XYZ file of C-alpha atoms in Angstrom:
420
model
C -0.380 -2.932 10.848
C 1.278 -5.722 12.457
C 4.483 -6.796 11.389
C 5.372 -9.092 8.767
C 5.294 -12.846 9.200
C 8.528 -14.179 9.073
C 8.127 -18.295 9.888
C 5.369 -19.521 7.914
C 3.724 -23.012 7.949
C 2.273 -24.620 4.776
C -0.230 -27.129 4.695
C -0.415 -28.942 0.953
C -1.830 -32.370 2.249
C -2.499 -34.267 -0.610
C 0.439 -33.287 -3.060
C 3.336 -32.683 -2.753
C 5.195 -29.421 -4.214
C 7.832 -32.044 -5.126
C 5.419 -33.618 -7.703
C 5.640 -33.385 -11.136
C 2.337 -31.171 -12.289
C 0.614 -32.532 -15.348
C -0.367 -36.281 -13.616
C -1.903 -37.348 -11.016
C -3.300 -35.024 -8.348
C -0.342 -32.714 -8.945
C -0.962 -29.090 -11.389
C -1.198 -25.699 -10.840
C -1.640 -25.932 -7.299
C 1.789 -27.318 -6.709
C 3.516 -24.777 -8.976
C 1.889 -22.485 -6.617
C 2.837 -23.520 -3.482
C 6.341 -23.904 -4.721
C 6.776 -20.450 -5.802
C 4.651 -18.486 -3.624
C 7.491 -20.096 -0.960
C 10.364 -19.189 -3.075
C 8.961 -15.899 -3.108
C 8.403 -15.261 0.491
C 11.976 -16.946 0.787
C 13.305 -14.386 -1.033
C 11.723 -11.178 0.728
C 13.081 -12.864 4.145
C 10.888 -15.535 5.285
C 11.587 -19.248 6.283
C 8.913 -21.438 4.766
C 8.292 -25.043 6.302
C 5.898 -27.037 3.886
C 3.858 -29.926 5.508
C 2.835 -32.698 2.814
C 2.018 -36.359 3.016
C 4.480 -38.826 2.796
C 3.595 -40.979 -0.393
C 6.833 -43.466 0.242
C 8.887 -45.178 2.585
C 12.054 -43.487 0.885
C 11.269 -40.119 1.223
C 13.563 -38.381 3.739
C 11.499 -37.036 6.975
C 12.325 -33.317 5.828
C 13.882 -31.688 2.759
C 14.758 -28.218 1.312
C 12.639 -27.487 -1.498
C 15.640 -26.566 -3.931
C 19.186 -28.240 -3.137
C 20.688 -25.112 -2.681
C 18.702 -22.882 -0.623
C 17.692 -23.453 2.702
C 14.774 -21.176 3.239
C 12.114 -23.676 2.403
C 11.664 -26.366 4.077
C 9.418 -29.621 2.992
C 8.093 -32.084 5.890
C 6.383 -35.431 4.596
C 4.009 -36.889 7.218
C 3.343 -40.260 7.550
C -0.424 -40.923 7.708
C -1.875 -43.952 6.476
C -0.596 -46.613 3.428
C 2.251 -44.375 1.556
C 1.035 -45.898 -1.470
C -2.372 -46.627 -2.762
C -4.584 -44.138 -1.272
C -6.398 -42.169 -3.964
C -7.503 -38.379 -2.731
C -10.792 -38.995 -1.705
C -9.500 -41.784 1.164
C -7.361 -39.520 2.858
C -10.604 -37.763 4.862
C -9.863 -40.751 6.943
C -6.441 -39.859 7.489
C -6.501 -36.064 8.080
C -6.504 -36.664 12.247
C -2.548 -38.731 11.675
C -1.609 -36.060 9.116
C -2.541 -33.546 11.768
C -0.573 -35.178 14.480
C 2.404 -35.671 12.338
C 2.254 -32.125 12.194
C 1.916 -31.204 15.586
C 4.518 -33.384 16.017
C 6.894 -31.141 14.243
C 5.745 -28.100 15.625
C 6.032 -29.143 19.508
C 9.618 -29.540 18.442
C 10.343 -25.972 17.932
C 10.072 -23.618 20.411
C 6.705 -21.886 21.642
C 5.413 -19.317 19.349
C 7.781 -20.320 16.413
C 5.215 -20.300 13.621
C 3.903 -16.252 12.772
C 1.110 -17.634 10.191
C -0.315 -21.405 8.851
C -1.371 -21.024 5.388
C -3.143 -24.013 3.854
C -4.062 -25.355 0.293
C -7.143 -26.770 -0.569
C -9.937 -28.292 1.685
C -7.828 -31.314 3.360
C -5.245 -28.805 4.041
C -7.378 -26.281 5.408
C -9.082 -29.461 7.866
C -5.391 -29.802 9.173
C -4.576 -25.843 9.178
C -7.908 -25.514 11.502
C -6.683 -27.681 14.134
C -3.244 -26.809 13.859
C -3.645 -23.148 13.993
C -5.970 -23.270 17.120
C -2.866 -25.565 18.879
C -0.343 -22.893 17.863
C -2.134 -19.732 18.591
C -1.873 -18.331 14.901
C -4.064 -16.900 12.351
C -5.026 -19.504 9.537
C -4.962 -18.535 6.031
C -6.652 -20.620 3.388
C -6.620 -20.925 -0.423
C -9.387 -22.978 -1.739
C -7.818 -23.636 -5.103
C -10.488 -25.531 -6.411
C -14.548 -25.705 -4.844
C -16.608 -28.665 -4.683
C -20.049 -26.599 -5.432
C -18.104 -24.586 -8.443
C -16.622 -27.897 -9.816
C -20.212 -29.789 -9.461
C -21.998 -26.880 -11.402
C -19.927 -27.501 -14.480
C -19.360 -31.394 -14.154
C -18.451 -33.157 -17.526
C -20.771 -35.810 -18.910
C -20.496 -38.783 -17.159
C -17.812 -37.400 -14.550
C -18.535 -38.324 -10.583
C -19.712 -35.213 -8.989
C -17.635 -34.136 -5.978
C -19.238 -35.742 -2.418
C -21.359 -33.960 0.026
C -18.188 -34.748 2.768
C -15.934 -32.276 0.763
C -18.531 -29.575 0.375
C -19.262 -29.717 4.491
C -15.530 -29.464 5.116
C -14.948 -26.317 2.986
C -17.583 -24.725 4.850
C -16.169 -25.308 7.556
C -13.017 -24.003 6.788
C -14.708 -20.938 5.364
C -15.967 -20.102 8.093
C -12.643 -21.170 10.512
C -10.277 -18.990 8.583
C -8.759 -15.605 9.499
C -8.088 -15.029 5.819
C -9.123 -16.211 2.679
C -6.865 -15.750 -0.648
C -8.900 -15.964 -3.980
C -7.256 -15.993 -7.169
C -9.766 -13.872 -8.750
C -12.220 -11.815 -8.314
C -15.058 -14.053 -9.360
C -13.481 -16.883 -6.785
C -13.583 -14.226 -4.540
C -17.263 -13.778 -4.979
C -18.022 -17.568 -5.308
C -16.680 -17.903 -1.858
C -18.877 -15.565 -0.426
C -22.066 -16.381 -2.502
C -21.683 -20.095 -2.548
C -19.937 -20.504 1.020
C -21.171 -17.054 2.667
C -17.519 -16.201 3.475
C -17.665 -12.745 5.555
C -16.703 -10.474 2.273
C -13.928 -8.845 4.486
C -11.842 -11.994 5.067
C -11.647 -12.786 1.537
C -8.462 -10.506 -0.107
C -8.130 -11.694 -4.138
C -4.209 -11.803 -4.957
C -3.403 -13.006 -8.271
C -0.979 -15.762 -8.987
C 2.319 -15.617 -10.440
C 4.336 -16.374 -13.340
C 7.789 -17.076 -14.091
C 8.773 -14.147 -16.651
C 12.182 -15.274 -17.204
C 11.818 -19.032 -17.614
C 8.612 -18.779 -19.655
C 9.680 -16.049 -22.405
C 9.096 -16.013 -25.961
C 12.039 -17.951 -28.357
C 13.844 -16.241 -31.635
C 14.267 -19.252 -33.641
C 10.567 -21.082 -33.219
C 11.466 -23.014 -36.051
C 15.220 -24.701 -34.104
C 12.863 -25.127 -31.295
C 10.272 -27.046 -33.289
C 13.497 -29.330 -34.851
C 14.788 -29.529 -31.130
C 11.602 -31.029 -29.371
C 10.890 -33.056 -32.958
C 7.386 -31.279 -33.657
C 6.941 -30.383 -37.609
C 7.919 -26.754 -39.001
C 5.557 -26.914 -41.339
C 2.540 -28.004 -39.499
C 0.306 -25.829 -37.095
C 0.443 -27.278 -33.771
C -1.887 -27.024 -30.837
C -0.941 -27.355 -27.302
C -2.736 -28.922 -24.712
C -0.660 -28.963 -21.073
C -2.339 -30.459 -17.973
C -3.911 -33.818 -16.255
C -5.893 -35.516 -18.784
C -9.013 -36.077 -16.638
C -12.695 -34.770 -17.304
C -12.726 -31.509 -15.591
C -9.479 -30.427 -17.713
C -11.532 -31.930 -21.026
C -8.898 -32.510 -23.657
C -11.205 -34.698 -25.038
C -12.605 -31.761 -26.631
C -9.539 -30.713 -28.045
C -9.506 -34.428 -29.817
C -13.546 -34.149 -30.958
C -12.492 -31.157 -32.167
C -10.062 -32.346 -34.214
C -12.242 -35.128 -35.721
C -14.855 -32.339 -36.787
C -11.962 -30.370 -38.569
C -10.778 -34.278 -40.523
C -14.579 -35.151 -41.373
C -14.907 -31.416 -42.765
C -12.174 -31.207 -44.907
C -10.800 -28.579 -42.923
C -6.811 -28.367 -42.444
C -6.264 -30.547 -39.300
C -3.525 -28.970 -36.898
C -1.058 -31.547 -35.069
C -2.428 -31.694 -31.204
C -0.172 -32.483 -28.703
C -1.067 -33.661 -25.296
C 1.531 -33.171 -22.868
C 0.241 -34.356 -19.748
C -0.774 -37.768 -17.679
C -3.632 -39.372 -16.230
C -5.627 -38.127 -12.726
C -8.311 -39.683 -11.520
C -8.803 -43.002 -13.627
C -5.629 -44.334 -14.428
C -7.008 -45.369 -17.985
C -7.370 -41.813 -18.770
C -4.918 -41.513 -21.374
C -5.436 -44.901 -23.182
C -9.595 -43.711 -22.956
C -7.929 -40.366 -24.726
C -5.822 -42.529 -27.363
C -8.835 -44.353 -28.165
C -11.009 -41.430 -28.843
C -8.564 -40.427 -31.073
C -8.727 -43.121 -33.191
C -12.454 -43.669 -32.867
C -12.643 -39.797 -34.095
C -9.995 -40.518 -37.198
C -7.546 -38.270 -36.165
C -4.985 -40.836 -34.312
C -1.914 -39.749 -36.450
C -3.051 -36.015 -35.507
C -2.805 -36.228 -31.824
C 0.733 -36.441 -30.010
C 0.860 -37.716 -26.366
C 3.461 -37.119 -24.350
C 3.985 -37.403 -20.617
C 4.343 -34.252 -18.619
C 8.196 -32.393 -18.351
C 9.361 -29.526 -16.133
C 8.850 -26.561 -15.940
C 12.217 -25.125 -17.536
C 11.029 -27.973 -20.834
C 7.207 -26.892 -20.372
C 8.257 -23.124 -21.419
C 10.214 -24.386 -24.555
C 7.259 -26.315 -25.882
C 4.811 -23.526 -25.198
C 7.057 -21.388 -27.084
C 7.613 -23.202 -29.556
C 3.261 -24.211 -30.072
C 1.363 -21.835 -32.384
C -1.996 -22.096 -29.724
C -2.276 -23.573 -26.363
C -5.458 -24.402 -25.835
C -7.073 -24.852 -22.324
C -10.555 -25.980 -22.761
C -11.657 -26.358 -18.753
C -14.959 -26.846 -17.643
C -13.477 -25.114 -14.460
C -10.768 -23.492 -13.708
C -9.833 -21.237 -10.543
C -7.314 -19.220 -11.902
C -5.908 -20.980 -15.093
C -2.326 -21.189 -14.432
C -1.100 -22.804 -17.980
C -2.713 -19.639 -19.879
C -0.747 -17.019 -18.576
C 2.745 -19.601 -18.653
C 1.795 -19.952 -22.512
C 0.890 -16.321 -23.043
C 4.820 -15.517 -20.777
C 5.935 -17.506 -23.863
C 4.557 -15.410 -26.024
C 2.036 -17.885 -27.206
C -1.147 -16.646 -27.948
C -4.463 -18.796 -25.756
C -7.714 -20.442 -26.914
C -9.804 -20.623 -23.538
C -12.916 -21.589 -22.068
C -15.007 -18.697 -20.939
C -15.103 -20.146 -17.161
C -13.547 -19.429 -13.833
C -10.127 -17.125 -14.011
C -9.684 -17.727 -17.879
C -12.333 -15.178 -18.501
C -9.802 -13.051 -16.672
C -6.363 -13.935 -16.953
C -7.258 -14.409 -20.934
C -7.958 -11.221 -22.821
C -9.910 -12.095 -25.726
C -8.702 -10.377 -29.376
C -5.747 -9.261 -27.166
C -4.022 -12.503 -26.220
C -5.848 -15.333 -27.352
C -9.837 -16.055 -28.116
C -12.417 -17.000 -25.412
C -14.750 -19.960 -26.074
C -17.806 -20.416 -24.751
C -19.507 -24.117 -23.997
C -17.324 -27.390 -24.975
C -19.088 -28.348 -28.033
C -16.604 -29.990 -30.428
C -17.846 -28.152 -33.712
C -17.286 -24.962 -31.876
C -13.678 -25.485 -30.430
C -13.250 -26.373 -34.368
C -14.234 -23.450 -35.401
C -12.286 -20.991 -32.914
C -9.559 -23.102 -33.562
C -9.154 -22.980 -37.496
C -10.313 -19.929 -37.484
C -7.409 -18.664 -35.613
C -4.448 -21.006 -37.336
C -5.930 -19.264 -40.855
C -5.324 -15.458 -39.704
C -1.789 -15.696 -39.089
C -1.768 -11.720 -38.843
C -4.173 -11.237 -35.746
C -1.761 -14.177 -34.350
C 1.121 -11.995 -34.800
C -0.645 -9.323 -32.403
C -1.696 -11.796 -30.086
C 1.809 -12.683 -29.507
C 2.714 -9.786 -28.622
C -0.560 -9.145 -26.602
C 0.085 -12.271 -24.869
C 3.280 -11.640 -23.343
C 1.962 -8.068 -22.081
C -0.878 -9.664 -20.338
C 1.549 -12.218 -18.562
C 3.558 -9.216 -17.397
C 0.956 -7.941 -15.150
C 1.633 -11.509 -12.808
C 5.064 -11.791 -10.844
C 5.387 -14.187 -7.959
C 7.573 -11.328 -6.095
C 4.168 -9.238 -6.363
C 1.750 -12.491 -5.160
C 4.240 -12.565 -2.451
C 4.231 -9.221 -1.226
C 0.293 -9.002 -1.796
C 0.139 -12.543 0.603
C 2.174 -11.151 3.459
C 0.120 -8.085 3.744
C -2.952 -10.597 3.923
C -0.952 -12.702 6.368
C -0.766 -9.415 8.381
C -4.525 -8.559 8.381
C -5.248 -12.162 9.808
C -3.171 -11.937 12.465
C -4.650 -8.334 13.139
C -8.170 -10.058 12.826
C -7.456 -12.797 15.196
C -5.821 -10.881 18.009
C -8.672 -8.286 17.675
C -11.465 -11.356 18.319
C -9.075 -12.506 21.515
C -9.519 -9.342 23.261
């Protein structure tokens, strides 16, 4: 097998691994990018990350954590730095790739072993880029038009026909494809008719030491100024359709209008998409009765996120898709137990009865009932606990990473093998 990459280009075109997940187009996907680097950093590899510039006043390149300077973040100019919402920058992907060719013909020829680009603007860039520089492209879909459009919320804008064309094409440009899961895996090759043997499924990561269970829930609870003697839900993420915390709120009104005990939910995330997302959310809540049950609170980092997941009796991730489903195995790290939809990499990554409970559809009166039902058998949460934080154990970064250069390997095997 060909040796291991050791200069790697990332593409993450359309957020930064700067951002802050939890608003705007930032989540999962940038907590991904960010530590899948850190972990290649750390088994020898210099990372360069290739993002767009969103302001004047962000320096041309940067080092991805003050002090360590194995990963390296480039922002591109290409188009307005402000104002351009995700689905305009199509229209900008041919100055994004010349910023980036820009920075490569600066290094020396051959300087890049692999390009490895996020999502389907990325992977436009990567396929241009990665012809230019001779190397084997390796894409991660993240998230896929068809899969998001076959589980669309009511009313929500279906994703456009130019998105779905692109990730075919990149499906079929790529040396490699990474899938999250096993199911994604299949998805790309029954919805996109990958070649099955360019698509390698290598689970995401989790932090184990900064998302850990806490002794003293209770001092936690005091600290972050949730009530001790109140269940409390958990609901971390963008508050946009596709993520459907509005379900979490209906919910709650069916548990007020039945006389059921009504947890406090807290929603710890901002708006994507619509930038009235959140007040649309606030207003639900008090058109459902249950304003003075629902907490909002704008998203925090990571280091705070794992304190209030410890500290929550349920987090609850109610997605009408998810790829891999990053914030259930953070909470269940914390030791928290998860409610989940039964889509995407939840059906995987949450083991229900062992760490949490699996719910099927998004009707309200359901999510009710999984959710009170749960909060009233304190004894089976007590074993979910503990299940939890065994099922988080099975993800490590330092594993993704090793799994990821082995894939970067086999491209580059592919691709010299179709030269000959």
């Amino acid at each position: 097998m060909p040796h291991e990459p050791q200069r790697i280009a990332m593409l993450s075109v359309h957020t930064s691994p700067l951002d802050q997940p939890g608003t705007g187009d930032a989540g999962g996907m940038n907590v991904y990018i960010a530590e899948l680097a850190r972990a290649l950093a750390r088994r020898g590899a210099e990372v360069e990350i290739f993002t767009r510039a969103t302001s004047s006043a962000l320096p041309e390149s940067v080092h991805l954590d003050e002090h360590d300077d194995r990963v390296l973040v480039h922002h591109v100019p290409a188009g307005p730095f402000e104002g351009l919402d995700k689905n305009d920058l199509p229209a900008q992907l041919c100055a994004v790739t010349a910023g980036v060719l820009r920075v490569g013909a600066a290094r020396p020829a051959g300087w890049f072993d692999v390009l490895h680009s996020h999502y389907w603007l990325s992977g436009q860039v990567g396929w241009l880029a990665a012809e230019r520089w001779d190397v084997p492209l390796v894409h991660t879909m993240h998230t896929m038009a068809r899969v998001k459009n076959a589980a669309l919320a009511p009313g929500d804008s279906p994703e456009p026909a130019t998105r779905v064309i692109g990730e075919e094409q990149v499906v079929a440009a790529a040396d490699a494809l990474v899938a999250s899961t096993a199911e994604e895996g299949q998805d790309l090759v029954g919805m996109y008719d990958a070649d099955p043997e360019r698509v390698h499924v290598v689970a995401p990561g989790v932090d184990l030491g900064v998302f850990r269970p806490r002794a003293d829930r209770a001092a936690l609870r005091r600290e972050l100024g949730l009530p001790v003697d109140r269940d409390v839900v958990l609901f971390a993420g963008r508050v946009q359709p596709l993520k459907a915390p509005d379900v979490l709120v209906r919910a709650m009104g069916v548990l007020r209008a039945s006389g059921r005990p009504v947890p406090l939910l807290v929603v710890l995330g901002g708006p994507s998409g619509r930038a009235t997302a959140l007040t649309e959310l606030q207003a639900l809540a008090a058109t459902s009765g249950v304003a003075d049950d629902v907490r909002f609170h704008p998203p925090v980092a990571r280091a705070e996120l794992a304190r209030w997941f410890a500290a929550a009796d349920l987090v609850a991730v109610p997605s009408r898709s998810e790829s891999f489903g990053l914030v259930a195995v953070e909470a269940q790290a914390a030791g928290t137990p998860v409610v989940a939809s039964a889509v995407g990499g939840l059906r995987s990554v949450v083991q229900d009865g062992v760490s949490g409970r699996q719910v099927r559809g998004h009707d309200p009166a359901v999510w009710a009932d999984a959710l009170a039902t749960a909060l009233a058998d304190p004894a089976s949460r007590t074993t979910w606990r503990a299940g939890a934080r065994r099922v988080a154990e099975q993800y490590g970064w330092d594993a993704t990473a090793e799994q990821v250069l082995k894939v970067y390997a086999l491209a580059a095997e592919r691709r010299a093998r179709v030269a000959v």
